[in-house]
XYZ file of N, CA and C in Angstrom:
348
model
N 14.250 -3.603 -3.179
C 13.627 -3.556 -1.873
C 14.623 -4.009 -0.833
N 14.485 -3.526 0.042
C 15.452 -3.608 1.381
C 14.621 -4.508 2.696
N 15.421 -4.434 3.649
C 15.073 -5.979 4.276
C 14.046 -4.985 5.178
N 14.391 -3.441 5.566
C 13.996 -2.596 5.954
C 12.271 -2.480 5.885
N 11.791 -2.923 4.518
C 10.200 -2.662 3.906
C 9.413 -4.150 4.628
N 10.295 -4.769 4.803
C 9.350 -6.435 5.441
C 9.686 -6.251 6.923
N 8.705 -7.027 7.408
C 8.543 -7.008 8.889
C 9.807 -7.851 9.431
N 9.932 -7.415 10.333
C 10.746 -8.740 11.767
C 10.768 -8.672 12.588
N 11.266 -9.489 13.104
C 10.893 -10.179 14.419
C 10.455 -9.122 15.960
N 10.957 -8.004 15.495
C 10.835 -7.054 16.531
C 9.449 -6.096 16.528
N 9.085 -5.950 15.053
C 7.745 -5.174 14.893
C 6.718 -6.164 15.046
N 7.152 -7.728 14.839
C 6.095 -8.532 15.194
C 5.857 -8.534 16.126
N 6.694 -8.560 17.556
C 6.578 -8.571 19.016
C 5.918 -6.801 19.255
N 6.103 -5.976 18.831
C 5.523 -4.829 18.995
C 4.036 -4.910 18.578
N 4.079 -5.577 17.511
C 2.025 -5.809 17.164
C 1.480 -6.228 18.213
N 2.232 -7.511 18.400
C 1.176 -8.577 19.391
C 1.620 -8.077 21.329
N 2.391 -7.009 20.768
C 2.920 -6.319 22.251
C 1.486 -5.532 23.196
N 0.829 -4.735 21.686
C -0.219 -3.935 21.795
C -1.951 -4.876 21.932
N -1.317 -5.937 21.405
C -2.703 -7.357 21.591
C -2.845 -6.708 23.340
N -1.696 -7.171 24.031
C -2.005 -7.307 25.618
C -1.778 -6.511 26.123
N -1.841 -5.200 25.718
C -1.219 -4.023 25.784
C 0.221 -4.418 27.262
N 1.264 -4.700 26.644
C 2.261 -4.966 27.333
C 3.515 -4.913 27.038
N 4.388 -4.957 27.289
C 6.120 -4.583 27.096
C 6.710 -5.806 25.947
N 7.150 -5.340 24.487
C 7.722 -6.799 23.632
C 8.170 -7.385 24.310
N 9.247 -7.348 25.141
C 10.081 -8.180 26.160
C 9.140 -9.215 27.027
N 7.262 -9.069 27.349
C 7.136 -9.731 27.618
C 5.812 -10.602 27.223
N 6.386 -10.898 25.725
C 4.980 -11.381 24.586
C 5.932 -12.446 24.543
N 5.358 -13.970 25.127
C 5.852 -14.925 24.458
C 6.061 -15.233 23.381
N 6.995 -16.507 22.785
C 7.070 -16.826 21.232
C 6.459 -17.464 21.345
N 5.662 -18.430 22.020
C 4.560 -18.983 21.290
C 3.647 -18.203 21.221
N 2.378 -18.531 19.754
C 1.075 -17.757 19.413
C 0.090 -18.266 19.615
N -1.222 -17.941 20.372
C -2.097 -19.083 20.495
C -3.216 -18.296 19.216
N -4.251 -18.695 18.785
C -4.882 -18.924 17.982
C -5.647 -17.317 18.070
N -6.090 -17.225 18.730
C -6.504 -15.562 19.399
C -5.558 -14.247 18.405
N -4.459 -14.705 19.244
C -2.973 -14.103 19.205
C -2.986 -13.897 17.300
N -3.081 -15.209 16.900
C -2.484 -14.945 15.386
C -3.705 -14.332 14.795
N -4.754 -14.635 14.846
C -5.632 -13.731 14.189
C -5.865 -12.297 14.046
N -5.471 -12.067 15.714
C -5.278 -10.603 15.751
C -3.803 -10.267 14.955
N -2.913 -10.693 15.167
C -1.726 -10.563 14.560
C -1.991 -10.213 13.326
N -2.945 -11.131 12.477
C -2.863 -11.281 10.963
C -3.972 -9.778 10.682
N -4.412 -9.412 11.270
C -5.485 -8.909 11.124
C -4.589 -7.233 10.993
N -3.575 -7.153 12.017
C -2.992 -6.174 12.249
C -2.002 -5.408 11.321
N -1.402 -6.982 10.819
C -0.332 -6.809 9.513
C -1.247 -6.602 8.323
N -2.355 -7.125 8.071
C -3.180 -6.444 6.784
C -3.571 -4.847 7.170
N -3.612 -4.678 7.942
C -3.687 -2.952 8.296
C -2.422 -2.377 7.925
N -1.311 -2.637 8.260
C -0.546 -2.027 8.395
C 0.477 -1.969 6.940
N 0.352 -3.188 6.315
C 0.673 -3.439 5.097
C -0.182 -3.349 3.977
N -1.040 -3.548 3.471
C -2.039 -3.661 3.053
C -2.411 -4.755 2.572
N -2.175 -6.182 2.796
C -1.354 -7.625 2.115
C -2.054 -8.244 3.092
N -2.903 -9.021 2.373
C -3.755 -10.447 3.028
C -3.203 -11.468 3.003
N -1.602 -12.036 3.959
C -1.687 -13.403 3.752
C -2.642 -14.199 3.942
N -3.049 -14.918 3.039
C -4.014 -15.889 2.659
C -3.520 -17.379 3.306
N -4.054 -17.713 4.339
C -3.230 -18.601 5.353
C -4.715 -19.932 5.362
N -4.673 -20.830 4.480
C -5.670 -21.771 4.394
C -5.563 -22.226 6.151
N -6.325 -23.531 6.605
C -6.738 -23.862 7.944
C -5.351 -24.604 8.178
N -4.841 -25.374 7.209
C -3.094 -26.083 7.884
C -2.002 -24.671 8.018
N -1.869 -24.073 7.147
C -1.358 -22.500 7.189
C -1.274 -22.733 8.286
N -2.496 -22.099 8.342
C -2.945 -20.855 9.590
C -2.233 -22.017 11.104
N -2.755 -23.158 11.304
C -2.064 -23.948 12.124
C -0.871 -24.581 12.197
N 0.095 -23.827 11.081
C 1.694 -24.236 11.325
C 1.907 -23.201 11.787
N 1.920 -22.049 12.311
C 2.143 -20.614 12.354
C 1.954 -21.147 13.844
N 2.715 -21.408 14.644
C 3.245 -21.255 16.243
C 3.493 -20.647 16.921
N 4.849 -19.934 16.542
C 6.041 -18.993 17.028
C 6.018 -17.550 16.065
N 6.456 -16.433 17.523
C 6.278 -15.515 16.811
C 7.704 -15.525 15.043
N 8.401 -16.296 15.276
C 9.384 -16.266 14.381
C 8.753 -17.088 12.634
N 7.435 -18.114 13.091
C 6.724 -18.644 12.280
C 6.208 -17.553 11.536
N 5.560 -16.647 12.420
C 4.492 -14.962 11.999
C 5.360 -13.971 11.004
N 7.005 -14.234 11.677
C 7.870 -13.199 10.310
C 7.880 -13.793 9.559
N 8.099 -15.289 9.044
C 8.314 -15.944 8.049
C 7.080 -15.504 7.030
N 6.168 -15.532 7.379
C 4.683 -15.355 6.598
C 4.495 -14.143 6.233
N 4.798 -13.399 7.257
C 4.396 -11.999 6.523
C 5.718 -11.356 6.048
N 6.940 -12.239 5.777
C 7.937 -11.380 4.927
C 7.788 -12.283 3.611
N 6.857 -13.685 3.556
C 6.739 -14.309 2.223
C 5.653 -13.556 2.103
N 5.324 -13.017 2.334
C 3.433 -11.821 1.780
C 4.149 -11.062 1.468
N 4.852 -10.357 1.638
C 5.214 -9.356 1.297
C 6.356 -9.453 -0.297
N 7.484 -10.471 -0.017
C 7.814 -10.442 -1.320
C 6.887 -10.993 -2.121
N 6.086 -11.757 -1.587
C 4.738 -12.294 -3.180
C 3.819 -11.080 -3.356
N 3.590 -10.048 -2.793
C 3.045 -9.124 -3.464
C 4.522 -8.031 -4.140
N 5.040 -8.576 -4.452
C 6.142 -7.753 -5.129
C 7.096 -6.611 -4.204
N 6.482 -6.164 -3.085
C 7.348 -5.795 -2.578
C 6.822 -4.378 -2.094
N 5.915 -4.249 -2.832
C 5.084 -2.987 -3.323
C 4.438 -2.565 -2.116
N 4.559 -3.218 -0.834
C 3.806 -2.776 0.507
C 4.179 -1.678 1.350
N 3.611 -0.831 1.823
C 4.232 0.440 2.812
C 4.848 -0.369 4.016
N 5.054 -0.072 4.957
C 5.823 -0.531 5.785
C 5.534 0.331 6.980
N 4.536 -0.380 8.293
C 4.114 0.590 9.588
C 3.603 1.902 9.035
N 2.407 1.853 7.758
C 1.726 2.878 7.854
C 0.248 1.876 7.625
N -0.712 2.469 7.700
C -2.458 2.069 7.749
C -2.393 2.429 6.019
N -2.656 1.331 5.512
C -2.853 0.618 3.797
C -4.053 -0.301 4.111
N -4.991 0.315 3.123
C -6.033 -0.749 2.945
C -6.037 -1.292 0.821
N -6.222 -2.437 0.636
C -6.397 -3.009 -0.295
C -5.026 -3.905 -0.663
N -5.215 -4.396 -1.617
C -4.482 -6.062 -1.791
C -3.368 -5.203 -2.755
N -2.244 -6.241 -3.233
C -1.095 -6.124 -3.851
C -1.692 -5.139 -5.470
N -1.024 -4.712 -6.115
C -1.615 -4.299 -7.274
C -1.534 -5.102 -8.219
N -1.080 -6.064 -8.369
C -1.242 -6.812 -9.400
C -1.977 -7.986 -8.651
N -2.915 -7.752 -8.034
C -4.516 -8.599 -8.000
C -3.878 -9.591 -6.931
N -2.642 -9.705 -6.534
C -2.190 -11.116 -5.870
C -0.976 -11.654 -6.439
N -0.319 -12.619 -5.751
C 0.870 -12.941 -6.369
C 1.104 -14.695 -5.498
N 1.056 -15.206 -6.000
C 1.365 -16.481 -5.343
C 2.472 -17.396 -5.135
N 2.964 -17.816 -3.667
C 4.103 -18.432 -3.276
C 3.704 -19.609 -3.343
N 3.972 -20.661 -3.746
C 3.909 -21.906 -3.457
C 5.020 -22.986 -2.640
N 6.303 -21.693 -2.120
C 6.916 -22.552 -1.794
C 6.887 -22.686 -0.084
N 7.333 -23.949 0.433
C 7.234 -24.021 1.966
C 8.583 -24.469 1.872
N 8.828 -24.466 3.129
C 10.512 -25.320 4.024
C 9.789 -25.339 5.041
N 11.107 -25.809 5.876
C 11.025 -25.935 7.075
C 10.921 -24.860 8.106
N 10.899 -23.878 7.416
C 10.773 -22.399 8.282
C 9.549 -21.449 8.523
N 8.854 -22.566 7.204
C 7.039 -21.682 7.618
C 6.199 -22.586 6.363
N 5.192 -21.810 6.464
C 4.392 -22.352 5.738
C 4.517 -21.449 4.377
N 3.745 -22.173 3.392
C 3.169 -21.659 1.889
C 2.030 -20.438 2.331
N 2.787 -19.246 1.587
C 1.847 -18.300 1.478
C 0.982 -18.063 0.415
N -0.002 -17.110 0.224
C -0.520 -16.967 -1.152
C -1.050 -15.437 -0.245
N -0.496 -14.355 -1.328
C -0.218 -12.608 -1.103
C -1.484 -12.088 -2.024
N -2.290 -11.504 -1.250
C -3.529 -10.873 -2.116
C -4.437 -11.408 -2.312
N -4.677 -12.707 -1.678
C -6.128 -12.980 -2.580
C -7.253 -13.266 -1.755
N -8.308 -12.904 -2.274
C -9.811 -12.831 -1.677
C -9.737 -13.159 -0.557
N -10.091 -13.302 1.130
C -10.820 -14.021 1.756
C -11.933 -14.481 1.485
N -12.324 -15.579 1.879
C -13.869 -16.118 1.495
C -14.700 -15.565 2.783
């Protein structure tokens, strides 16, 4: 897989470009709470990959640069296996795949699994 199949920083500003229907150039990096939901909501469309972002998750996720971190760890924890800017509905094929790791660059993902 190529760096090409995961999101960055530029298709993220193009998602949340279309939130306010407005120019990437002028979507702040910070995300307010609105912002990421729709965000998250947008990348499971478009990928087919539910990062699974518990309530601390979901509230380390700040910056739009926080939002690539997450959805390029969704994406390698579902193996990789995601389309890339096409409309995919359903979870990883192997049921989910789980990251447990965090740094300092984002939070712990977990790729595929249920919402409650």
């Amino acid at each position: 897989m190529t760096d090409l199949a995961r999101p960055d920083r530029a298709e993220v500003l193009e998602m949340l470009a279309a939130f306010g229907q407005r120019a990437a150039e002028d979507v702040p990096d910070e995300l307010g709470s609105l912002e990421l939901t729709w965000l998250i909501a947008e990348f499971e469309q478009r990928y087919g990959i539910e990062p699974d972002l518990d309530d601390e998750a979901f509230e380390a996720v700040r910056t739009v640069d926080d939002a690539v971190e997450v959805f390029r760890a969704a994406v390698l924890a579902a193996g990789g296996t995601a389309a890339n800017s096409t409309a995919v509905s359903g979870t990883a094929a192997d049921g989910g795949t789980t990251d447990t790791s965090a740094d300092a660059t984002g939070p712990a993902v977990t790729a595929g699994a249920a919402r409650p």
